[in-house]
mmCIF file of C-alpha atoms and ligand atoms in Angstrom:
data_model
loop_
_atom_site.group_PDB
_atom_site.id
_atom_site.type_symbol
_atom_site.label_atom_id
_atom_site.label_comp_id
_atom_site.label_asym_id
_atom_site.label_seq_id
_atom_site.Cartn_x
_atom_site.Cartn_y
_atom_site.Cartn_z
ATOM 1 C CA MET A 212 -41.547 -28.431 -68.929
ATOM 2 C CA SER A 213 -41.480 -26.354 -65.795
ATOM 3 C CA SER A 214 -43.297 -23.001 -66.068
ATOM 4 C CA TYR A 215 -39.964 -21.636 -64.534
ATOM 5 C CA ALA A 216 -38.012 -23.037 -67.405
ATOM 6 C CA GLN A 217 -36.833 -19.699 -68.766
ATOM 7 C CA GLU A 218 -35.814 -18.444 -65.346
ATOM 8 C CA LEU A 219 -34.136 -21.734 -64.500
ATOM 9 C CA GLN A 220 -32.011 -21.493 -67.472
ATOM 10 C CA SER A 221 -31.041 -17.687 -66.641
ATOM 11 C CA THR A 222 -30.085 -18.934 -63.217
ATOM 12 C CA VAL A 223 -27.806 -21.769 -64.424
ATOM 13 C CA GLN A 224 -26.113 -19.443 -66.975
ATOM 14 C CA ALA A 225 -25.497 -16.710 -64.147
ATOM 15 C CA MET A 226 -24.199 -19.515 -61.822
ATOM 16 C CA MET A 227 -21.953 -20.801 -64.300
ATOM 17 C CA THR A 228 -20.584 -17.417 -65.403
ATOM 18 C CA ASP A 229 -17.104 -18.006 -66.658
ATOM 19 C CA GLY A 230 -14.296 -17.983 -63.973
ATOM 20 C CA LYS A 231 -16.718 -17.835 -61.143
ATOM 21 C CA GLY A 232 -17.756 -20.529 -58.726
ATOM 22 C CA ILE A 233 -20.463 -21.481 -56.164
ATOM 23 C CA LEU A 234 -19.415 -20.842 -52.527
ATOM 24 C CA ALA A 235 -20.680 -23.673 -50.232
ATOM 25 C CA MET A 236 -21.312 -21.914 -46.766
ATOM 26 C CA ASP A 237 -24.616 -23.993 -45.935
ATOM 27 C CA GLU A 238 -22.967 -26.049 -43.040
ATOM 28 C CA SER A 239 -25.692 -27.433 -40.816
ATOM 29 C CA LYS A 240 -25.955 -25.977 -37.321
ATOM 30 C CA SER A 241 -24.058 -29.207 -36.068
ATOM 31 C CA THR A 242 -21.418 -29.214 -38.635
ATOM 32 C CA CYS A 243 -20.667 -25.560 -38.152
ATOM 33 C CA ASP A 244 -20.634 -25.946 -34.546
ATOM 34 C CA ARG A 245 -18.266 -28.805 -34.700
ATOM 35 C CA ARG A 246 -15.936 -26.647 -36.694
ATOM 36 C CA PHE A 247 -16.196 -23.808 -34.140
ATOM 37 C CA GLU A 248 -15.557 -26.266 -31.372
ATOM 38 C CA LYS A 249 -12.255 -27.365 -32.817
ATOM 39 C CA LEU A 250 -11.149 -23.646 -32.476
ATOM 40 C CA ASN A 251 -12.827 -22.968 -29.108
ATOM 41 C CA ILE A 252 -15.337 -20.448 -30.847
ATOM 42 C CA PRO A 253 -18.602 -20.353 -28.828
ATOM 43 C CA THR A 254 -21.335 -22.324 -30.634
ATOM 44 C CA THR A 255 -23.911 -19.475 -30.546
ATOM 45 C CA GLU A 256 -26.395 -18.338 -33.259
ATOM 46 C CA GLU A 257 -24.637 -14.916 -33.076
ATOM 47 C CA ARG A 258 -21.299 -16.233 -33.613
ATOM 48 C CA ARG A 259 -22.502 -18.345 -36.461
ATOM 49 C CA ARG A 260 -24.162 -15.296 -37.957
ATOM 50 C CA THR A 261 -21.060 -13.162 -37.376
ATOM 51 C CA TYR A 262 -18.892 -15.709 -39.225
ATOM 52 C CA ARG A 263 -21.414 -15.833 -42.130
ATOM 53 C CA GLU A 264 -21.449 -12.007 -42.258
ATOM 54 C CA LEU A 265 -17.738 -12.011 -42.428
ATOM 55 C CA ILE A 266 -17.752 -14.194 -45.489
ATOM 56 C CA LEU A 267 -20.523 -12.470 -47.417
ATOM 57 C CA THR A 268 -19.198 -8.900 -46.704
ATOM 58 C CA THR A 269 -15.727 -9.684 -48.049
ATOM 59 C CA PRO A 270 -14.860 -6.913 -50.294
ATOM 60 C CA HIS A 271 -14.913 -7.957 -54.078
ATOM 61 C CA LEU A 272 -16.108 -11.574 -53.458
ATOM 62 C CA ALA A 273 -18.657 -11.268 -56.223
ATOM 63 C CA ASP A 274 -15.584 -10.919 -58.716
ATOM 64 C CA PHE A 275 -14.939 -14.547 -58.048
ATOM 65 C CA ILE A 276 -18.056 -16.098 -56.770
ATOM 66 C CA SER A 277 -21.514 -16.204 -58.711
ATOM 67 C CA SER A 278 -23.663 -17.806 -56.043
ATOM 68 C CA ALA A 279 -23.654 -18.958 -52.466
ATOM 69 C CA ILE A 280 -25.378 -22.052 -50.807
ATOM 70 C CA LEU A 281 -26.911 -21.026 -47.361
ATOM 71 C CA PHE A 282 -28.257 -23.113 -44.406
ATOM 72 C CA ASP A 283 -31.928 -22.348 -43.137
ATOM 73 C CA GLU A 284 -30.680 -20.423 -40.151
ATOM 74 C CA THR A 285 -28.546 -18.310 -42.329
ATOM 75 C CA ILE A 286 -30.830 -17.431 -45.023
ATOM 76 C CA ARG A 287 -33.228 -15.912 -42.360
ATOM 77 C CA GLN A 288 -30.474 -13.838 -40.845
ATOM 78 C CA SER A 289 -29.219 -10.121 -41.460
ATOM 79 C CA THR A 290 -26.025 -8.117 -41.336
ATOM 80 C CA GLN A 291 -24.948 -6.477 -38.033
ATOM 81 C CA ALA A 292 -26.414 -3.259 -39.909
ATOM 82 C CA GLY A 293 -29.776 -4.943 -40.371
ATOM 83 C CA VAL A 294 -29.777 -5.888 -44.034
ATOM 84 C CA PRO A 295 -31.035 -9.349 -44.682
ATOM 85 C CA PHE A 296 -28.257 -11.587 -46.044
ATOM 86 C CA VAL A 297 -30.389 -12.349 -49.015
ATOM 87 C CA LYS A 298 -30.903 -8.646 -49.733
ATOM 88 C CA PHE A 299 -27.206 -7.943 -49.299
ATOM 89 C CA MET A 300 -26.379 -10.767 -51.628
ATOM 90 C CA GLN A 301 -28.797 -9.618 -54.215
ATOM 91 C CA ASN A 302 -27.170 -6.098 -54.013
ATOM 92 C CA ILE A 303 -23.811 -7.322 -54.778
ATOM 93 C CA GLY A 304 -24.692 -9.937 -57.470
ATOM 94 C CA ILE A 305 -24.267 -13.203 -55.523
ATOM 95 C CA ILE A 306 -27.276 -15.456 -56.099
ATOM 96 C CA PRO A 307 -28.590 -17.057 -52.974
ATOM 97 C CA GLY A 308 -29.189 -20.775 -52.739
ATOM 98 C CA ILE A 309 -30.472 -23.105 -49.891
ATOM 99 C CA LYS A 310 -29.345 -26.460 -48.690
ATOM 100 C CA LEU A 311 -32.746 -28.360 -48.839
ATOM 101 C CA ASP A 312 -31.656 -31.741 -47.548
ATOM 102 C CA LEU A 313 -31.981 -32.646 -43.781
ATOM 103 C CA GLY A 314 -28.711 -34.653 -43.587
ATOM 104 C CA ALA A 315 -27.581 -38.134 -44.186
ATOM 105 C CA LYS A 316 -29.182 -40.961 -41.888
ATOM 106 C CA ASP A 317 -28.219 -44.549 -41.358
ATOM 107 C CA LEU A 318 -29.700 -46.533 -44.101
ATOM 108 C CA ALA A 319 -31.862 -49.417 -42.746
ATOM 109 C CA ALA A 320 -30.618 -52.940 -43.437
ATOM 110 C CA CYS A 321 -27.416 -51.556 -44.861
ATOM 111 C CA PRO A 322 -24.864 -51.227 -42.075
ATOM 112 C CA GLY A 323 -22.283 -48.357 -42.510
ATOM 113 C CA GLU A 324 -24.338 -46.568 -45.271
ATOM 114 C CA LYS A 325 -26.313 -43.561 -45.304
ATOM 115 C CA VAL A 326 -29.328 -42.217 -47.045
ATOM 116 C CA THR A 327 -30.367 -38.559 -47.320
ATOM 117 C CA GLU A 328 -33.633 -37.354 -45.915
ATOM 118 C CA GLY A 329 -35.616 -34.351 -46.491
ATOM 119 C CA LEU A 330 -38.400 -35.201 -49.222
ATOM 120 C CA ASP A 331 -41.428 -34.806 -46.809
ATOM 121 C CA GLY A 332 -43.008 -31.336 -47.127
ATOM 122 C CA LEU A 333 -40.429 -30.451 -49.658
ATOM 123 C CA ARG A 334 -42.788 -28.623 -52.196
ATOM 124 C CA ASP A 335 -44.019 -26.208 -49.446
ATOM 125 C CA ARG A 336 -40.367 -25.687 -48.176
ATOM 126 C CA ILE A 337 -39.289 -24.785 -51.793
ATOM 127 C CA ALA A 338 -42.057 -22.309 -52.120
ATOM 128 C CA GLU A 339 -41.119 -20.496 -48.894
ATOM 129 C CA TYR A 340 -37.308 -20.438 -49.984
ATOM 130 C CA TYR A 341 -38.325 -19.158 -53.467
ATOM 131 C CA GLN A 342 -40.291 -16.327 -51.728
ATOM 132 C CA ILE A 343 -37.298 -15.522 -49.537
ATOM 133 C CA GLY A 344 -35.233 -15.131 -52.505
ATOM 134 C CA ALA A 345 -33.469 -18.395 -53.150
ATOM 135 C CA ARG A 346 -33.019 -19.434 -56.763
ATOM 136 C CA PHE A 347 -31.139 -22.555 -56.345
ATOM 137 C CA ALA A 348 -30.776 -25.447 -53.941
ATOM 138 C CA LYS A 349 -28.439 -28.361 -52.926
ATOM 139 C CA TRP A 350 -29.153 -31.863 -51.839
ATOM 140 C CA ARG A 351 -26.274 -33.986 -50.904
ATOM 141 C CA ALA A 352 -25.982 -37.799 -51.138
ATOM 142 C CA VAL A 353 -23.028 -39.498 -49.297
ATOM 143 C CA ILE A 354 -21.545 -42.704 -50.578
ATOM 144 C CA THR A 355 -19.254 -44.576 -48.354
ATOM 145 C CA ILE A 356 -16.385 -46.874 -49.915
ATOM 146 C CA ASP A 357 -15.490 -49.946 -47.783
ATOM 147 C CA THR A 358 -14.882 -53.576 -48.602
ATOM 148 C CA ASP A 359 -18.734 -54.444 -49.051
ATOM 149 C CA THR A 360 -19.927 -50.921 -49.747
ATOM 150 C CA PRO A 361 -21.516 -49.131 -51.343
ATOM 151 C CA SER A 362 -24.500 -51.575 -52.053
ATOM 152 C CA GLU A 363 -26.748 -51.170 -55.116
ATOM 153 C CA THR A 364 -29.492 -50.305 -52.442
ATOM 154 C CA CYS A 365 -27.728 -47.423 -51.058
ATOM 155 C CA LEU A 366 -26.869 -45.909 -54.617
ATOM 156 C CA VAL A 367 -30.548 -46.338 -55.705
ATOM 157 C CA ALA A 368 -32.041 -45.044 -52.571
ATOM 158 C CA ASN A 369 -29.765 -41.811 -52.603
ATOM 159 C CA ALA A 370 -30.290 -41.403 -56.445
ATOM 160 C CA HIS A 371 -34.001 -41.749 -56.052
ATOM 161 C CA ALA A 372 -34.193 -39.086 -53.343
ATOM 162 C CA LEU A 373 -31.851 -36.679 -55.410
ATOM 163 C CA ALA A 374 -34.135 -37.142 -58.488
ATOM 164 C CA ARG A 375 -37.421 -36.466 -56.523
ATOM 165 C CA TYR A 376 -35.713 -33.492 -55.091
ATOM 166 C CA ALA A 377 -34.464 -32.185 -58.292
ATOM 167 C CA ALA A 378 -37.787 -32.607 -59.994
ATOM 168 C CA LEU A 379 -39.462 -30.692 -57.141
ATOM 169 C CA CYS A 380 -37.002 -27.812 -57.311
ATOM 170 C CA GLN A 381 -37.552 -27.289 -61.143
ATOM 171 C CA GLU A 382 -41.195 -27.250 -60.460
ATOM 172 C CA GLY A 383 -40.663 -24.610 -57.845
ATOM 173 C CA GLY A 384 -38.343 -22.481 -59.709
ATOM 174 C CA LEU A 385 -34.985 -23.501 -58.143
ATOM 175 C CA VAL A 386 -32.040 -24.809 -59.817
ATOM 176 C CA PRO A 387 -31.104 -28.028 -58.294
ATOM 177 C CA ILE A 388 -27.381 -28.909 -57.579
ATOM 178 C CA VAL A 389 -27.209 -32.601 -57.592
ATOM 179 C CA GLU A 390 -24.581 -33.528 -55.234
ATOM 180 C CA THR A 391 -23.078 -36.960 -55.247
ATOM 181 C CA GLU A 392 -20.162 -37.202 -52.691
ATOM 182 C CA VAL A 393 -18.121 -40.425 -52.806
ATOM 183 C CA LEU A 394 -16.285 -39.971 -49.672
ATOM 184 C CA ILE A 395 -12.443 -39.645 -49.466
ATOM 185 C CA ASP A 396 -12.461 -41.595 -46.128
ATOM 186 C CA GLY A 397 -10.818 -45.006 -46.329
ATOM 187 C CA ASN A 398 -7.839 -47.044 -47.653
ATOM 188 C CA HIS A 399 -9.285 -47.591 -51.062
ATOM 189 C CA THR A 400 -7.219 -47.170 -54.282
ATOM 190 C CA ILE A 401 -7.950 -44.506 -56.884
ATOM 191 C CA ASP A 402 -9.334 -47.410 -59.171
ATOM 192 C CA ARG A 403 -11.904 -48.282 -56.838
ATOM 193 C CA CYS A 404 -12.996 -44.692 -56.437
ATOM 194 C CA TYR A 405 -13.183 -44.546 -60.206
ATOM 195 C CA GLU A 406 -15.671 -47.852 -60.231
ATOM 196 C CA VAL A 407 -17.718 -46.419 -57.272
ATOM 197 C CA THR A 408 -18.041 -42.888 -58.725
ATOM 198 C CA GLU A 409 -18.886 -44.221 -62.140
ATOM 199 C CA ARG A 410 -21.679 -46.672 -60.781
ATOM 200 C CA THR A 411 -23.005 -43.562 -58.602
ATOM 201 C CA LEU A 412 -23.146 -41.420 -61.532
ATOM 202 C CA GLN A 413 -24.935 -44.108 -63.651
ATOM 203 C CA VAL A 414 -27.677 -44.770 -61.121
ATOM 204 C CA THR A 415 -27.997 -41.017 -60.436
ATOM 205 C CA PHE A 416 -28.601 -40.232 -64.012
ATOM 206 C CA ASP A 417 -30.919 -43.135 -64.505
ATOM 207 C CA GLN A 418 -33.061 -41.907 -61.775
ATOM 208 C CA LEU A 419 -32.929 -38.318 -62.758
ATOM 209 C CA LYS A 420 -34.148 -39.354 -66.276
ATOM 210 C CA LEU A 421 -36.833 -41.730 -64.832
ATOM 211 C CA ASN A 422 -38.162 -38.879 -62.659
ATOM 212 C CA ARG A 423 -38.383 -36.600 -65.667
ATOM 213 C CA VAL A 424 -35.782 -34.018 -64.463
ATOM 214 C CA ASP A 425 -34.714 -31.565 -67.144
ATOM 215 C CA LEU A 426 -30.890 -32.236 -67.336
ATOM 216 C CA GLU A 427 -30.241 -28.946 -69.115
ATOM 217 C CA ARG A 428 -31.358 -27.129 -65.931
ATOM 218 C CA ILE A 429 -29.451 -28.736 -63.071
ATOM 219 C CA ILE A 430 -25.840 -28.470 -61.916
ATOM 220 C CA LEU A 431 -23.774 -31.631 -60.974
ATOM 221 C CA LYS A 432 -21.824 -31.344 -57.891
ATOM 222 C CA PRO A 433 -19.485 -34.395 -57.737
ATOM 223 C CA SER A 434 -16.332 -35.333 -55.830
ATOM 224 C CA MET A 435 -13.276 -35.941 -57.898
ATOM 225 C CA VAL A 436 -11.745 -39.395 -58.331
ATOM 226 C CA LEU A 437 -9.225 -39.544 -55.749
ATOM 227 C CA SER A 438 -7.217 -42.156 -53.606
ATOM 228 C CA GLY A 439 -8.613 -42.786 -50.406
ATOM 229 C CA ALA A 440 -7.257 -40.583 -47.610
ATOM 230 C CA ASN A 441 -5.468 -43.543 -45.964
ATOM 231 C CA CYS A 442 -4.367 -45.299 -49.099
ATOM 232 C CA SER A 443 -0.640 -45.975 -49.030
ATOM 233 C CA GLU A 444 -0.445 -44.932 -52.844
ATOM 234 C CA GLN A 445 -1.535 -41.512 -53.455
ATOM 235 C CA ALA A 446 -2.242 -40.540 -57.119
ATOM 236 C CA SER A 447 -0.693 -37.576 -58.803
ATOM 237 C CA VAL A 448 -2.389 -34.539 -59.594
ATOM 238 C CA GLU A 449 -2.250 -35.726 -63.495
ATOM 239 C CA LYS A 450 -3.691 -39.016 -62.581
ATOM 240 C CA VAL A 451 -6.468 -37.713 -60.506
ATOM 241 C CA VAL A 452 -7.408 -35.238 -63.147
ATOM 242 C CA GLU A 453 -7.242 -37.850 -66.131
ATOM 243 C CA MET A 454 -9.415 -40.300 -64.174
ATOM 244 C CA THR A 455 -11.833 -37.642 -62.868
ATOM 245 C CA VAL A 456 -12.281 -36.350 -66.598
ATOM 246 C CA ARG A 457 -12.538 -39.799 -68.021
ATOM 247 C CA CYS A 458 -15.237 -40.711 -65.357
ATOM 248 C CA LEU A 459 -17.362 -37.794 -66.144
ATOM 249 C CA GLN A 460 -17.082 -38.014 -69.907
ATOM 250 C CA ASN A 461 -18.142 -41.573 -69.691
ATOM 251 C CA ASN A 462 -21.141 -40.997 -67.409
ATOM 252 C CA VAL A 463 -22.480 -37.388 -67.314
ATOM 253 C CA PRO A 464 -24.627 -36.553 -70.409
ATOM 254 C CA ASP A 465 -23.644 -33.642 -72.567
ATOM 255 C CA ALA A 466 -27.007 -31.866 -71.785
ATOM 256 C CA VAL A 467 -25.851 -31.163 -68.242
ATOM 257 C CA PRO A 468 -24.788 -27.515 -68.445
ATOM 258 C CA GLY A 469 -22.491 -27.297 -65.535
ATOM 259 C CA ILE A 470 -20.305 -29.356 -62.914
ATOM 260 C CA ALA A 471 -19.095 -27.702 -59.714
ATOM 261 C CA PHE A 472 -16.865 -29.838 -57.713
ATOM 262 C CA LEU A 473 -16.958 -30.145 -53.953
ATOM 263 C CA SER A 474 -13.535 -30.215 -52.199
ATOM 264 C CA GLY A 475 -14.162 -33.352 -49.987
ATOM 265 C CA GLY A 476 -11.345 -32.898 -47.552
ATOM 266 C CA GLN A 477 -8.532 -32.525 -50.206
ATOM 267 C CA SER A 478 -5.957 -29.932 -49.115
ATOM 268 C CA ILE A 479 -6.674 -26.523 -50.345
ATOM 269 C CA GLU A 480 -3.888 -26.488 -52.663
ATOM 270 C CA ARG A 481 -4.818 -29.779 -54.153
ATOM 271 C CA ALA A 482 -8.378 -28.779 -54.655
ATOM 272 C CA THR A 483 -7.152 -25.860 -56.597
ATOM 273 C CA ALA A 484 -4.541 -27.690 -58.543
ATOM 274 C CA HIS A 485 -6.914 -30.310 -59.731
ATOM 275 C CA LEU A 486 -9.456 -27.955 -60.837
ATOM 276 C CA ASN A 487 -7.009 -25.898 -62.802
ATOM 277 C CA LEU A 488 -5.480 -28.942 -64.508
ATOM 278 C CA ILE A 489 -8.949 -30.204 -65.575
ATOM 279 C CA ASN A 490 -9.656 -26.745 -67.088
ATOM 280 C CA ALA A 491 -6.161 -26.273 -68.546
ATOM 281 C CA GLN A 492 -5.854 -29.592 -70.179
ATOM 282 C CA TYR A 493 -9.250 -30.982 -70.989
ATOM 283 C CA ALA A 494 -11.541 -27.938 -71.315
ATOM 284 C CA ALA A 495 -11.934 -28.457 -75.084
ATOM 285 C CA GLN A 496 -12.952 -32.077 -74.542
ATOM 286 C CA CYS A 497 -15.556 -31.263 -71.796
ATOM 287 C CA PRO A 498 -19.178 -30.152 -72.964
ATOM 288 C CA TRP A 499 -19.873 -28.842 -69.559
ATOM 289 C CA THR A 500 -18.592 -25.691 -67.629
ATOM 290 C CA VAL A 501 -16.363 -27.035 -65.005
ATOM 291 C CA THR A 502 -15.911 -25.047 -61.811
ATOM 292 C CA PHE A 503 -15.887 -25.261 -57.973
ATOM 293 C CA SER A 504 -18.492 -25.340 -55.233
ATOM 294 C CA TYR A 505 -15.938 -25.535 -52.354
ATOM 295 C CA ALA A 506 -16.536 -25.067 -48.789
ATOM 296 C CA ARG A 507 -13.460 -26.005 -46.744
ATOM 297 C CA ALA A 508 -11.066 -25.528 -49.603
ATOM 298 C CA ILE A 509 -12.314 -21.805 -49.598
ATOM 299 C CA GLN A 510 -13.166 -21.206 -46.036
ATOM 300 C CA GLN A 511 -10.830 -23.050 -43.944
ATOM 301 C CA PRO A 512 -7.721 -20.537 -43.702
ATOM 302 C CA ALA A 513 -10.301 -17.583 -43.071
ATOM 303 C CA LEU A 514 -12.070 -19.563 -40.347
ATOM 304 C CA ASP A 515 -8.835 -20.575 -38.591
ATOM 305 C CA TYR A 516 -7.370 -16.955 -38.668
ATOM 306 C CA TRP A 517 -10.754 -15.505 -37.490
ATOM 307 C CA HIS A 518 -10.859 -17.804 -34.671
ATOM 308 C CA GLY A 519 -13.915 -16.051 -33.310
ATOM 309 C CA ASP A 520 -11.942 -12.830 -32.578
ATOM 310 C CA ASP A 521 -13.657 -10.051 -34.465
ATOM 311 C CA ALA A 522 -10.447 -7.972 -34.721
ATOM 312 C CA ASN A 523 -9.388 -10.630 -37.119
ATOM 313 C CA ILE A 524 -12.018 -10.058 -39.570
ATOM 314 C CA PRO A 525 -10.388 -7.920 -42.083
ATOM 315 C CA THR A 526 -7.521 -10.324 -42.537
ATOM 316 C CA ALA A 527 -9.695 -13.279 -42.549
ATOM 317 C CA GLN A 528 -11.544 -11.719 -45.370
ATOM 318 C CA GLN A 529 -8.526 -11.170 -47.305
ATOM 319 C CA MET A 530 -7.625 -14.835 -46.938
ATOM 320 C CA LEU A 531 -11.052 -15.974 -47.947
ATOM 321 C CA LEU A 532 -10.907 -13.758 -51.155
ATOM 322 C CA HIS A 533 -7.496 -15.042 -51.928
ATOM 323 C CA ARG A 534 -8.826 -18.653 -52.170
ATOM 324 C CA ALA A 535 -11.919 -17.406 -54.044
ATOM 325 C CA LYS A 536 -9.446 -15.774 -56.560
ATOM 326 C CA LEU A 537 -7.120 -18.631 -57.090
ATOM 327 C CA ASN A 538 -10.177 -21.092 -57.429
ATOM 328 C CA SER A 539 -11.458 -18.682 -60.054
ATOM 329 C CA ALA A 540 -8.140 -18.723 -61.810
ATOM 330 C CA ALA A 541 -8.378 -22.581 -61.638
ATOM 331 C CA ALA A 542 -11.846 -22.468 -63.046
ATOM 332 C CA GLN A 543 -10.261 -20.818 -66.368
ATOM 333 C CA GLY A 544 -7.150 -23.024 -66.197
ATOM 334 C CA LYS A 545 -4.793 -20.105 -65.331
ATOM 335 C CA TYR A 546 -3.741 -20.885 -61.817
ATOM 336 C CA THR A 547 0.008 -21.561 -61.135
ATOM 337 C CA PRO A 548 1.319 -22.543 -57.789
ATOM 338 C CA GLU A 549 3.406 -19.155 -57.637
ATOM 339 C CA MET A 550 -0.038 -17.505 -57.109
ATOM 340 C CA GLU A 551 -0.369 -19.139 -53.726
HETATM 341 P P1 LIG B 793 -16.454 -29.234 -49.202
HETATM 342 O O1 LIG B 793 -15.855 -28.303 -50.257
HETATM 343 O O2 LIG B 793 -15.841 -28.731 -47.858
HETATM 344 O O3 LIG B 793 -16.429 -30.749 -49.439
HETATM 345 O O4 LIG B 793 -17.932 -28.864 -49.023
HETATM 346 C C1 LIG B 793 -18.806 -28.830 -50.169
HETATM 347 C C2 LIG B 793 -20.011 -29.109 -49.737
HETATM 348 O O5 LIG B 793 -20.984 -28.341 -49.989
HETATM 349 C C3 LIG B 793 -20.413 -30.441 -49.027
HETATM 350 O O6 LIG B 793 -21.760 -30.718 -49.183
#
């Protein structure tokens, strides 16, 4: 057992505080720049810093957010007033986390499929981030659905990397968020998404166990079971929720303390409605705490409104807080569309 076992457990508990979620704000430089470019915001380090300061200094954010995932550039930055973001977060009670993977790259011999990289030198990077103040981490595996994919090769390669990352995190005092994103892109049916999500979770937990990861000290960050974005038949909220819960119940061990969904390109209202119904209808049947770890479904309205103009910051922060609040309600099964 990790010498950090006690601390890891406390971190998990704090991250999974009832009614709070994990804010994903760990977009890599290229992803952040892509989102800025769409809005004609200059893609400079200073604009990225300002945007992250906008998010973190949102008044009352910690009422709804337990923890936030940062990118390497961000974890080293400070507020305009010179307070390191990590220190600022510690002061307001938001646990800092770090994206550890180095992105999804083409998987050799498997056309159209990706494997997430970043294992080389990971032990040393974990030690450095722990010293900076991170207490948890994220690694995202990306699974693409198409006629002939995902291959078992792709599922095993990604699951193996996730498991090696998670074991190293626990050794070094960081709670690993194990992220398995089955992409929404494509015209597949929800049944096909169920099948792929199920196999992804099976292979992932096989590898986590094989690599001696302590399942009581991880957080799973899965995608929901959804119809492909271009599928002609879009499943109802009820169907998405029923299939998502069934898939998790059949494939996620009870030992896992928490599940925090990614939003994955769903509309912001759908991401909230799905999470809400899961908790409103199925909480009693779920052995894990179920909450959110959204990026786009929390940030998008605020980013669109800010648009790079600092005069818009206070209103953008209100918009961000609103989504955090609605998703916090959804994490307790207490959200209603009227709250929008
Ligand atoms: P979305 O909620 O925008 O899917 O992002 C979550 C995330 O952290 C992706 O890695």
